[in-house]
Coordinates of C-alpha atoms in Angstrom, one line a residue:
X1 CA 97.9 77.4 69.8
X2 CA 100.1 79.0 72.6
X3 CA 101.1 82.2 70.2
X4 CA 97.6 82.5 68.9
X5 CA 95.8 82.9 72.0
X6 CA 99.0 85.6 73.7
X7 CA 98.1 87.5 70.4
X8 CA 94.5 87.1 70.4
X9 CA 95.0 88.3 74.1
X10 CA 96.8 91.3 73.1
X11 CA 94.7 92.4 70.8
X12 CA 91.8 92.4 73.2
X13 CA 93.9 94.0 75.5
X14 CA 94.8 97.0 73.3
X15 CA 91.3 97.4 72.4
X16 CA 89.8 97.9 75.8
X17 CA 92.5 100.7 76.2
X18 CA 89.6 102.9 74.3
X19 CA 87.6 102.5 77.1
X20 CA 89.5 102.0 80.0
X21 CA 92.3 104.8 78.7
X22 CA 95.1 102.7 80.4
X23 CA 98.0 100.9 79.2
X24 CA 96.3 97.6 79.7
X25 CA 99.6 95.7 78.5
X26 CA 101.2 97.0 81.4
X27 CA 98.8 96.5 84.1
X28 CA 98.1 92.4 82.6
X29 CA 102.0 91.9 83.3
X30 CA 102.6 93.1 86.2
X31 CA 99.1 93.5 87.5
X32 CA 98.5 89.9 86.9
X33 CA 101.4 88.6 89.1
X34 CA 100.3 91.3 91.7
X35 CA 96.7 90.4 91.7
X36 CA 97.8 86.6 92.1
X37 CA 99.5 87.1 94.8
X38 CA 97.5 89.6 96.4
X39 CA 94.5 86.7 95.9
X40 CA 96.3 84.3 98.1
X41 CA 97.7 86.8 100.7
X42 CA 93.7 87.9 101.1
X43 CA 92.7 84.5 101.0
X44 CA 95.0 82.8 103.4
X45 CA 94.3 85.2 105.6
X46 CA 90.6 85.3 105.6
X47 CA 91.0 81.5 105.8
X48 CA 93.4 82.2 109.1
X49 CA 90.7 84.7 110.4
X50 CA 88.0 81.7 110.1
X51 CA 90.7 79.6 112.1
X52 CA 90.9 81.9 114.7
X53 CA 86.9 82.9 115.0
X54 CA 86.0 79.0 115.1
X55 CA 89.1 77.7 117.4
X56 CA 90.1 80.0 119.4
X57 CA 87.5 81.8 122.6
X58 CA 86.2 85.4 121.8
X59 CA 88.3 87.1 124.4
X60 CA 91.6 85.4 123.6
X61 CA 91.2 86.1 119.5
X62 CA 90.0 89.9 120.7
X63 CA 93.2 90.1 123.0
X64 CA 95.5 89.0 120.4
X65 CA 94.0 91.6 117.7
X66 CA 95.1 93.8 120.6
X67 CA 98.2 93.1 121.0
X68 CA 99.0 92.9 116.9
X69 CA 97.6 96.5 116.7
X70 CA 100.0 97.6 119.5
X71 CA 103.3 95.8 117.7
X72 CA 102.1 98.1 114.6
X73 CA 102.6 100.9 116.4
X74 CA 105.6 99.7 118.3
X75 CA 106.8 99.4 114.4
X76 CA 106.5 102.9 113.5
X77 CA 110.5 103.4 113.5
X78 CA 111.0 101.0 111.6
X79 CA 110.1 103.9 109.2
X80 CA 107.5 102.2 106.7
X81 CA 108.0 105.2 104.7
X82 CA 111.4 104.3 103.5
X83 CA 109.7 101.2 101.5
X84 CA 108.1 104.0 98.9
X85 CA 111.4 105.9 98.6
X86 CA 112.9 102.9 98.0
X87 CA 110.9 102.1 95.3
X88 CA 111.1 105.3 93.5
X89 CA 114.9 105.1 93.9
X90 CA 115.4 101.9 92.2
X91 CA 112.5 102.7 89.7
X92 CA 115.2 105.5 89.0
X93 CA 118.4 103.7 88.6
X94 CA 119.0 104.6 92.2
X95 CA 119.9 100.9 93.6
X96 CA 122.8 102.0 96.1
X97 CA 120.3 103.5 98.3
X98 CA 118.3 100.3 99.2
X99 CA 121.2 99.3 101.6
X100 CA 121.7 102.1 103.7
X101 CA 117.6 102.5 103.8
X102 CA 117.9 98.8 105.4
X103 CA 120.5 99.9 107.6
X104 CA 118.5 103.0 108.6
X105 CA 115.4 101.1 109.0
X106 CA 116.8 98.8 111.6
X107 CA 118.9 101.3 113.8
X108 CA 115.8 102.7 114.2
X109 CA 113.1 99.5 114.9
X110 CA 115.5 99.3 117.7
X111 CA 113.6 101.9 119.3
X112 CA 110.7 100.2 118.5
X113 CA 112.2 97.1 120.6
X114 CA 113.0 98.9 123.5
X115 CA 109.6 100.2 123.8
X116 CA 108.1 97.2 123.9
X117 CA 110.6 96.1 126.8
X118 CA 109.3 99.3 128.2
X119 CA 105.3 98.3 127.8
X120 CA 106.1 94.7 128.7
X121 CA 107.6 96.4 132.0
X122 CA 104.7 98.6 132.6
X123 CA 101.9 95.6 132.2
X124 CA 104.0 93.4 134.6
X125 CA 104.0 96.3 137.3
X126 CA 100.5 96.4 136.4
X127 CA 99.8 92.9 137.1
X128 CA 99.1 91.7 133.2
X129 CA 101.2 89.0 132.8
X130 CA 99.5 88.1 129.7
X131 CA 100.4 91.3 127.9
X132 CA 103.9 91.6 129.7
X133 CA 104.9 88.8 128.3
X134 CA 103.7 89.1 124.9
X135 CA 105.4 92.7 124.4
X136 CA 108.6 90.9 126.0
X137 CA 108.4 88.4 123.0
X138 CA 107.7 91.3 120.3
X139 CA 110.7 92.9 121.2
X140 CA 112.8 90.6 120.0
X141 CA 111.4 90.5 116.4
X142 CA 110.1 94.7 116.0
X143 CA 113.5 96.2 114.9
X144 CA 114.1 93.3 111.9
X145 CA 110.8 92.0 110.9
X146 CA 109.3 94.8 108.6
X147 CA 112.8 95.8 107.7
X148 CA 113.7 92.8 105.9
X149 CA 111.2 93.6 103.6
X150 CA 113.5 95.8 101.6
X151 CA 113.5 93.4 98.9
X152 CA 109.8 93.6 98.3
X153 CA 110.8 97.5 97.4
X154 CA 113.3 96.8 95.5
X155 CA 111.8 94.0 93.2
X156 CA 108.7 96.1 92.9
X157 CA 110.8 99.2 91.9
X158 CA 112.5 97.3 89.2
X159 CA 109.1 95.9 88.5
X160 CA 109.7 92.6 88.7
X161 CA 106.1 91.0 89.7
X162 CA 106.1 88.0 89.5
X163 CA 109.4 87.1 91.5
X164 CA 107.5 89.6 94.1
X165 CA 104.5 87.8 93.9
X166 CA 105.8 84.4 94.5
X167 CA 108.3 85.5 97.4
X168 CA 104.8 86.9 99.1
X169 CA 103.1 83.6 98.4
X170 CA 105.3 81.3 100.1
X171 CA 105.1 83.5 103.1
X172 CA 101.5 83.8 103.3
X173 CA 100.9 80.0 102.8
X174 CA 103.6 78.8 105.0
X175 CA 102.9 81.3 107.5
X176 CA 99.0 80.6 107.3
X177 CA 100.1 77.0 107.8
X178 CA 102.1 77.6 111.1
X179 CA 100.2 79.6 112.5
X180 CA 96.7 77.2 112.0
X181 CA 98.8 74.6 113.3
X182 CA 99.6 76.7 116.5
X183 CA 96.3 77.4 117.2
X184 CA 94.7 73.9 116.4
X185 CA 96.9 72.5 119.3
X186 CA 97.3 75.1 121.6
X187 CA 95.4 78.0 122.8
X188 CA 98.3 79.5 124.5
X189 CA 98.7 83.2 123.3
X190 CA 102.5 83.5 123.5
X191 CA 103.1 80.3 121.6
X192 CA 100.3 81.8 118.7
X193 CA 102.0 85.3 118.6
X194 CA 106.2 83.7 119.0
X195 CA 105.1 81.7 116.0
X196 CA 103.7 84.6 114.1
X197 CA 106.8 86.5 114.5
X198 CA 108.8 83.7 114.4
X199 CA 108.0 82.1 110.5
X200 CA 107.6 85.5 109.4
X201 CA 111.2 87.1 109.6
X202 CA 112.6 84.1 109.3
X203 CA 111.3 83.7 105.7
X204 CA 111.6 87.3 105.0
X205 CA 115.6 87.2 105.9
X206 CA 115.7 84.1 103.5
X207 CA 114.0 86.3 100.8
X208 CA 116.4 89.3 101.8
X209 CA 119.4 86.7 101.0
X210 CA 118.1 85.4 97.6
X211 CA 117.1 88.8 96.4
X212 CA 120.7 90.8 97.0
X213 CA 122.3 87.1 96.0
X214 CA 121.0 87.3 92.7
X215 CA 120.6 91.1 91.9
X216 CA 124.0 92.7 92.6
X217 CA 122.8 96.5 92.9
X218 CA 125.0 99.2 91.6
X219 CA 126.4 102.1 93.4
X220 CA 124.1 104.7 92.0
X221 CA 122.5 105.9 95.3
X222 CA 120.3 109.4 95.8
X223 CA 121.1 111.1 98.8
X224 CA 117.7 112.3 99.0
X225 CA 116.3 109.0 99.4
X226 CA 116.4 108.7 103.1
X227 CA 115.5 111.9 104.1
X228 CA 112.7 111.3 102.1
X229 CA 111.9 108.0 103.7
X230 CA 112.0 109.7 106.7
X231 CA 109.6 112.0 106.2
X232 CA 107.3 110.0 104.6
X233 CA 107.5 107.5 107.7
X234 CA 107.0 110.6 110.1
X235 CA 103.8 111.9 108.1
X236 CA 102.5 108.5 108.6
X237 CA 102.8 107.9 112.1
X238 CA 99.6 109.6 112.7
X239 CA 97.7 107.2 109.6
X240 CA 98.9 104.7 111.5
X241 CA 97.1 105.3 114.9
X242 CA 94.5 106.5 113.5
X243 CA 94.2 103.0 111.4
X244 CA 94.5 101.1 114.8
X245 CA 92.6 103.4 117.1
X246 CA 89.2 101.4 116.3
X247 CA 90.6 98.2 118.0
X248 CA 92.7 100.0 121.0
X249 CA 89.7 102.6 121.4
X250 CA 86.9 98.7 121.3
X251 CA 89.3 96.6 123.4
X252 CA 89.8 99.4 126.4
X253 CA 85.9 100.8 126.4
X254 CA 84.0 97.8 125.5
X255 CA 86.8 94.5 126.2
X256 CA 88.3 91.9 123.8
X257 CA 84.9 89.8 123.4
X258 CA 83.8 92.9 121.4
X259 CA 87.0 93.5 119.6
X260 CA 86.9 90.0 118.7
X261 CA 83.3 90.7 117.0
X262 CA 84.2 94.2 115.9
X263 CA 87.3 92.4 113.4
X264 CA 85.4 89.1 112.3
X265 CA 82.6 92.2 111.1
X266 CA 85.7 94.1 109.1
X267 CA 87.6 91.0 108.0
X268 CA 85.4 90.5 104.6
X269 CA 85.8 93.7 103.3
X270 CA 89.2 93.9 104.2
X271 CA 90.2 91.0 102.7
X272 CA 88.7 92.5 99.6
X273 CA 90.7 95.6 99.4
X274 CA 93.8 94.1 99.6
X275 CA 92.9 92.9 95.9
X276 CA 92.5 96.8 95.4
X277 CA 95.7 97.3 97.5
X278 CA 98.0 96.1 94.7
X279 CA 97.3 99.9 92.6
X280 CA 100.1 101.4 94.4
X281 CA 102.6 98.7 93.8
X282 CA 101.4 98.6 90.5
X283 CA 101.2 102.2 89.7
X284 CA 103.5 103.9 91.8
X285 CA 106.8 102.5 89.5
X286 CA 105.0 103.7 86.6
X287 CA 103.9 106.8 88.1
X288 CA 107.4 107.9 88.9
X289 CA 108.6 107.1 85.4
X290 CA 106.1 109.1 83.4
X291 CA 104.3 112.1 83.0
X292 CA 102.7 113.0 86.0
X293 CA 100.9 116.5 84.5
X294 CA 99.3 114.3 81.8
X295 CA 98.1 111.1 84.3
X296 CA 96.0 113.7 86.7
X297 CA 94.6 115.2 83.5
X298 CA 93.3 111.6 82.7
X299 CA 92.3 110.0 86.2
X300 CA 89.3 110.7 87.3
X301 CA 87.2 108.6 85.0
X302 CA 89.4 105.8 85.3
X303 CA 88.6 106.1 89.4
X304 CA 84.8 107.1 88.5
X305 CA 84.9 103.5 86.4
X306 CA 86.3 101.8 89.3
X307 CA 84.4 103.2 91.3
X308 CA 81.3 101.6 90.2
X309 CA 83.1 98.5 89.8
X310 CA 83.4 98.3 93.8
X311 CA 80.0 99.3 94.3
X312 CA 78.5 96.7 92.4
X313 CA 80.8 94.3 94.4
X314 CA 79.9 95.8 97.9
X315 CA 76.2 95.2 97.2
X316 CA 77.0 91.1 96.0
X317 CA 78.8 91.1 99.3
X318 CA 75.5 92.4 101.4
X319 CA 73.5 89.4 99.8
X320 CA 75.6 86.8 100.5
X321 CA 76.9 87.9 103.7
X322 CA 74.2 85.7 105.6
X323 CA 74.9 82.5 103.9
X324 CA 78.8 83.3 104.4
X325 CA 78.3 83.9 108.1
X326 CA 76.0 81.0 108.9
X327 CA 78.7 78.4 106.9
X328 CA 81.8 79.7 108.2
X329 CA 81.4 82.5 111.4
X330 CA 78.4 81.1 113.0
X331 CA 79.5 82.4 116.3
X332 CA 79.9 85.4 115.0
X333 CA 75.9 85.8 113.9
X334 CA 76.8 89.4 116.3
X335 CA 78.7 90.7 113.4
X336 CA 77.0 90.4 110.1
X337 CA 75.0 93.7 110.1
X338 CA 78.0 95.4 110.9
X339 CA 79.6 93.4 108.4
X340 CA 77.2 94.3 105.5
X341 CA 77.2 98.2 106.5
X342 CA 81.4 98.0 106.2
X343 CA 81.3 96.9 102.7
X344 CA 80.2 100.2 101.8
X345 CA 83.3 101.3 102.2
X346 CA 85.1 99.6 99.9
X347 CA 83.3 102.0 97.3
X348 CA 86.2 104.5 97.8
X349 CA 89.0 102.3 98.6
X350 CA 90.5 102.7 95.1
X351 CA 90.0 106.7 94.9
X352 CA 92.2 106.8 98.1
X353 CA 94.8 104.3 96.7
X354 CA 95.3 106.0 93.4
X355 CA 95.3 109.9 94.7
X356 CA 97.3 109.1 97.3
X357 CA 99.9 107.6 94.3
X358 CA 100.0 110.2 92.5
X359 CA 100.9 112.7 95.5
X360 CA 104.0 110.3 96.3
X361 CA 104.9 109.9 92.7
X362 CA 105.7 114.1 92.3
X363 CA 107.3 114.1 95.7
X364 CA 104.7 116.7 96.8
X365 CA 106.2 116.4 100.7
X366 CA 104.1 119.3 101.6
X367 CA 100.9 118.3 100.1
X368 CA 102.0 114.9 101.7
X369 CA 102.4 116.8 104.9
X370 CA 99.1 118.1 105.1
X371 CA 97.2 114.9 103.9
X372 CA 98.7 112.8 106.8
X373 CA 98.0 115.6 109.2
X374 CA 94.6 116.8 108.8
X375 CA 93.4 113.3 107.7
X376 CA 94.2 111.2 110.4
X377 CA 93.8 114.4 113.0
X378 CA 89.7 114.0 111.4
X379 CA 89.7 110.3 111.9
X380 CA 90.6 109.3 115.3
X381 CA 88.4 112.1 116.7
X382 CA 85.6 110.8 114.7
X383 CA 86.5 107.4 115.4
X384 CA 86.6 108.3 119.6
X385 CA 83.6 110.2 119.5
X386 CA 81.5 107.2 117.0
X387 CA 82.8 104.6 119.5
X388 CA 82.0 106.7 122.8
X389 CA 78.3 107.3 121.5
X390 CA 77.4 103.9 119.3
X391 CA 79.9 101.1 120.5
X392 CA 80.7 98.6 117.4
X393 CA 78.1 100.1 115.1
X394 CA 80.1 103.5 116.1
X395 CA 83.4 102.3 114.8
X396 CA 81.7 100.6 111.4
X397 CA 80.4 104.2 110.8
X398 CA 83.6 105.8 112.0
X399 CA 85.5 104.1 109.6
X400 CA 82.9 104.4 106.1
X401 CA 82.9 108.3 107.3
X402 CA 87.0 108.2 107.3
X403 CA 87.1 106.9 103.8
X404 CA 84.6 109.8 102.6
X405 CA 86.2 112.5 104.2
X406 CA 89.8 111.0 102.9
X407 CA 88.8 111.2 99.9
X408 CA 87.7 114.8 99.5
X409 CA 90.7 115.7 101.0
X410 CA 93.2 113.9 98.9
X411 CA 90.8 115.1 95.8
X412 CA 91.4 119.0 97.6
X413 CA 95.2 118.9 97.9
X414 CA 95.9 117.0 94.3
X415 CA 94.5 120.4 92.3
X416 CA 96.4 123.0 94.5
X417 CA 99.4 123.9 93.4

């Protein structure tokens, strides 16, 4: 009965290949695994947001959204970058680099550490003690946390899944587990972010033991691998301010009260994207592997078809958004217009994932260049100047207009030469 339905399965599979013009066997392997554990990641944390919305007072859940935006930029040299050259090296036979990309990633989160000492000095001088001693907590944790996560880059370059998937399961669920604990019996701030940090590298370090344990890497290394991790991670410092400028831009101009509606208004959608957010994992390995030339002549009506696919989601989403908000934010009444109007932009979310793929697949560094420039150089001034004029409703529309504007330019770059 077993054999019968994987074959009946298959067949279906290889059918809708005429429409969707994708090798669906691929994507049901490794895109089931992904989207499993991408499902749990979205929903334990959507489940943590409710947590924090319902237990925890507006300003201290706005001050902590503050402080994790900050760490995020505190994290930039820990060179995110080097996760995608990572994968391409290993989807390439290129195993010996992952360990000197680990090594490089952690001399340099120690910068990352010391300015956080440094913040953490400068709040204390200013009086904060609440956000001196938080950035005296993150210190500790900036230079190893994300870095540990080499072995999520290396089991997605060798395209192992479902191992991936499960390691990111257990460290959402145990982590969302912690961390509601924390907060349902204490409202202390230091003791919810310690935690954070805390379960989280520990568990990744575990994971980072098992992986290298039980997959002995050969020497094969390219020498271009870092250098290219590095300049990916340098083209996406300014991405990542201009992702985070929203919540430092709401929590200096209008306070933490704000912030704290501004994110319970994003955290649907968000939460939804992730599920589109598993592309590049999924695509990226076989992007690198195959004929680049011949997927760009073929993409467009794949992203057209999912395209659609999103849309029709986004407007389910705007009629149930008031039954959601009433059963599970209902202090949070503030944020469901802004809420509904966000969805929109989940429309493009998978145009951005998949043209950006493509440009890291060819190694187009400076096509890559220019993306990460001009794109996030568009979107914080937009984003500044929303905020400054329209408050909240400011930085909803700020963000839908980012995604629009990302997308022509990414569309732009990928047909120049």
């Amino acid at each position: 009965m077993i054999e019968k339905t994987k074959i009946a399965v298959y067949k279906l599979l290889k059918k809708s290949e005429k429409w969707t013009k994708t090798d669906m066997i691929y994507l049901a392997k490794g895109g089931f695994w992904l989207t499993l554990g991408q499902g749990v990641s979205s929903v334990s944390s959507f489940l943590l947001a409710i947590a924090f919305a319902n237990l925890l007072p507006k300003e201290t859940y706005g001050t902590y959204k503050y402080i994790m935006s900050i760490v995020s930029l505190l994290a930039i040299p820990t060179l995110a970058g080097m996760n995608t050259a990572i994968i391409q090296a290993v989807a390439r036979g290129y195993e010996g680099s992952v360990m000197p990309a680990f090594k490089t990633k952690v001399k340099w989160g120690l910068l990352g550490g010391l300015a956080s000492l440094i913040l953490a000095g400068y709040y204390y001088f200013q009086g904060n003690n609440v956000l001196a001693i938080a950035f005296l907590i993150t210190a500790v944790f900036i230079p190893f946390m994300d870095s540990f996560l080499v072995y999520d880059s290396y089991l997605n370059g060798k395209k192992d899944f479902k191992t991936l998937s499960n390691y990111a399961i257990i460290i959402r669920i145990v982590s969302m587990i912690v961390m509601i604990g924390t907060i349902f019996f204490t409202k202390n701030i230091f003791l919810i972010i310690a935690s954070y940090f805390t379960i989280n590298t520990l568990l990744r370090i575990i994971f980072f033991k098992i992986t290298f344990l039980k997959n002995k890497l050969n020497t094969e290394s390219d020498p271009e691998t870092i250098t290219y991790g590095k300049h990916l991670s340098l083209m996406g410092v300014l991405n990542i301010v201009s992702f985070y400028a929203d919540k430092l831009l709401i929590f200096h101009y209008l306070g933490a009260t704000e912030l704290a509606i501004y994110v319970v208004a994003i955290a649907p959608t968000e939460q939804m994207k992730g599920l589109v957010k598993i592309m590049p994992a999924l695509t990226l390995p076989k992007f690198s592997s195959s004929n680049i030339d011949e997927i760009k002549r073929r993409i467009w009506p794949k992203i057209i078809k999912l395209s659609l696919i999103l849309f029709a989601t986004s407007v389910l989403y705007i009629l149930i958004a008031p039954i959601l908000f009433k059963l599970i934010f209902p202090q949070y009444i503030q944020s469901l217009l802004y809420s509904q109007i966000f969805s929109l932009s989940l429309v493009l979310t998978g145009p951005i994932f998949i043209l950006t793929t493509i440009l890291q697949s060819e190694k187009k560094t400076k096509k890559l260049y220019k993306f990460n420039v001009i794109s996030p150089a568009f979107n914080i001034i937009i984003t500044f100047i929303l905020i400054y004029k329209f408050n909240i409703m400011g930085a909803i529309l700020a963000k839908i207009l980012n995604y629009f504007i990302n997308t022509i330019i990414l569309r732009t770059i990928n047909k120049t030469n």
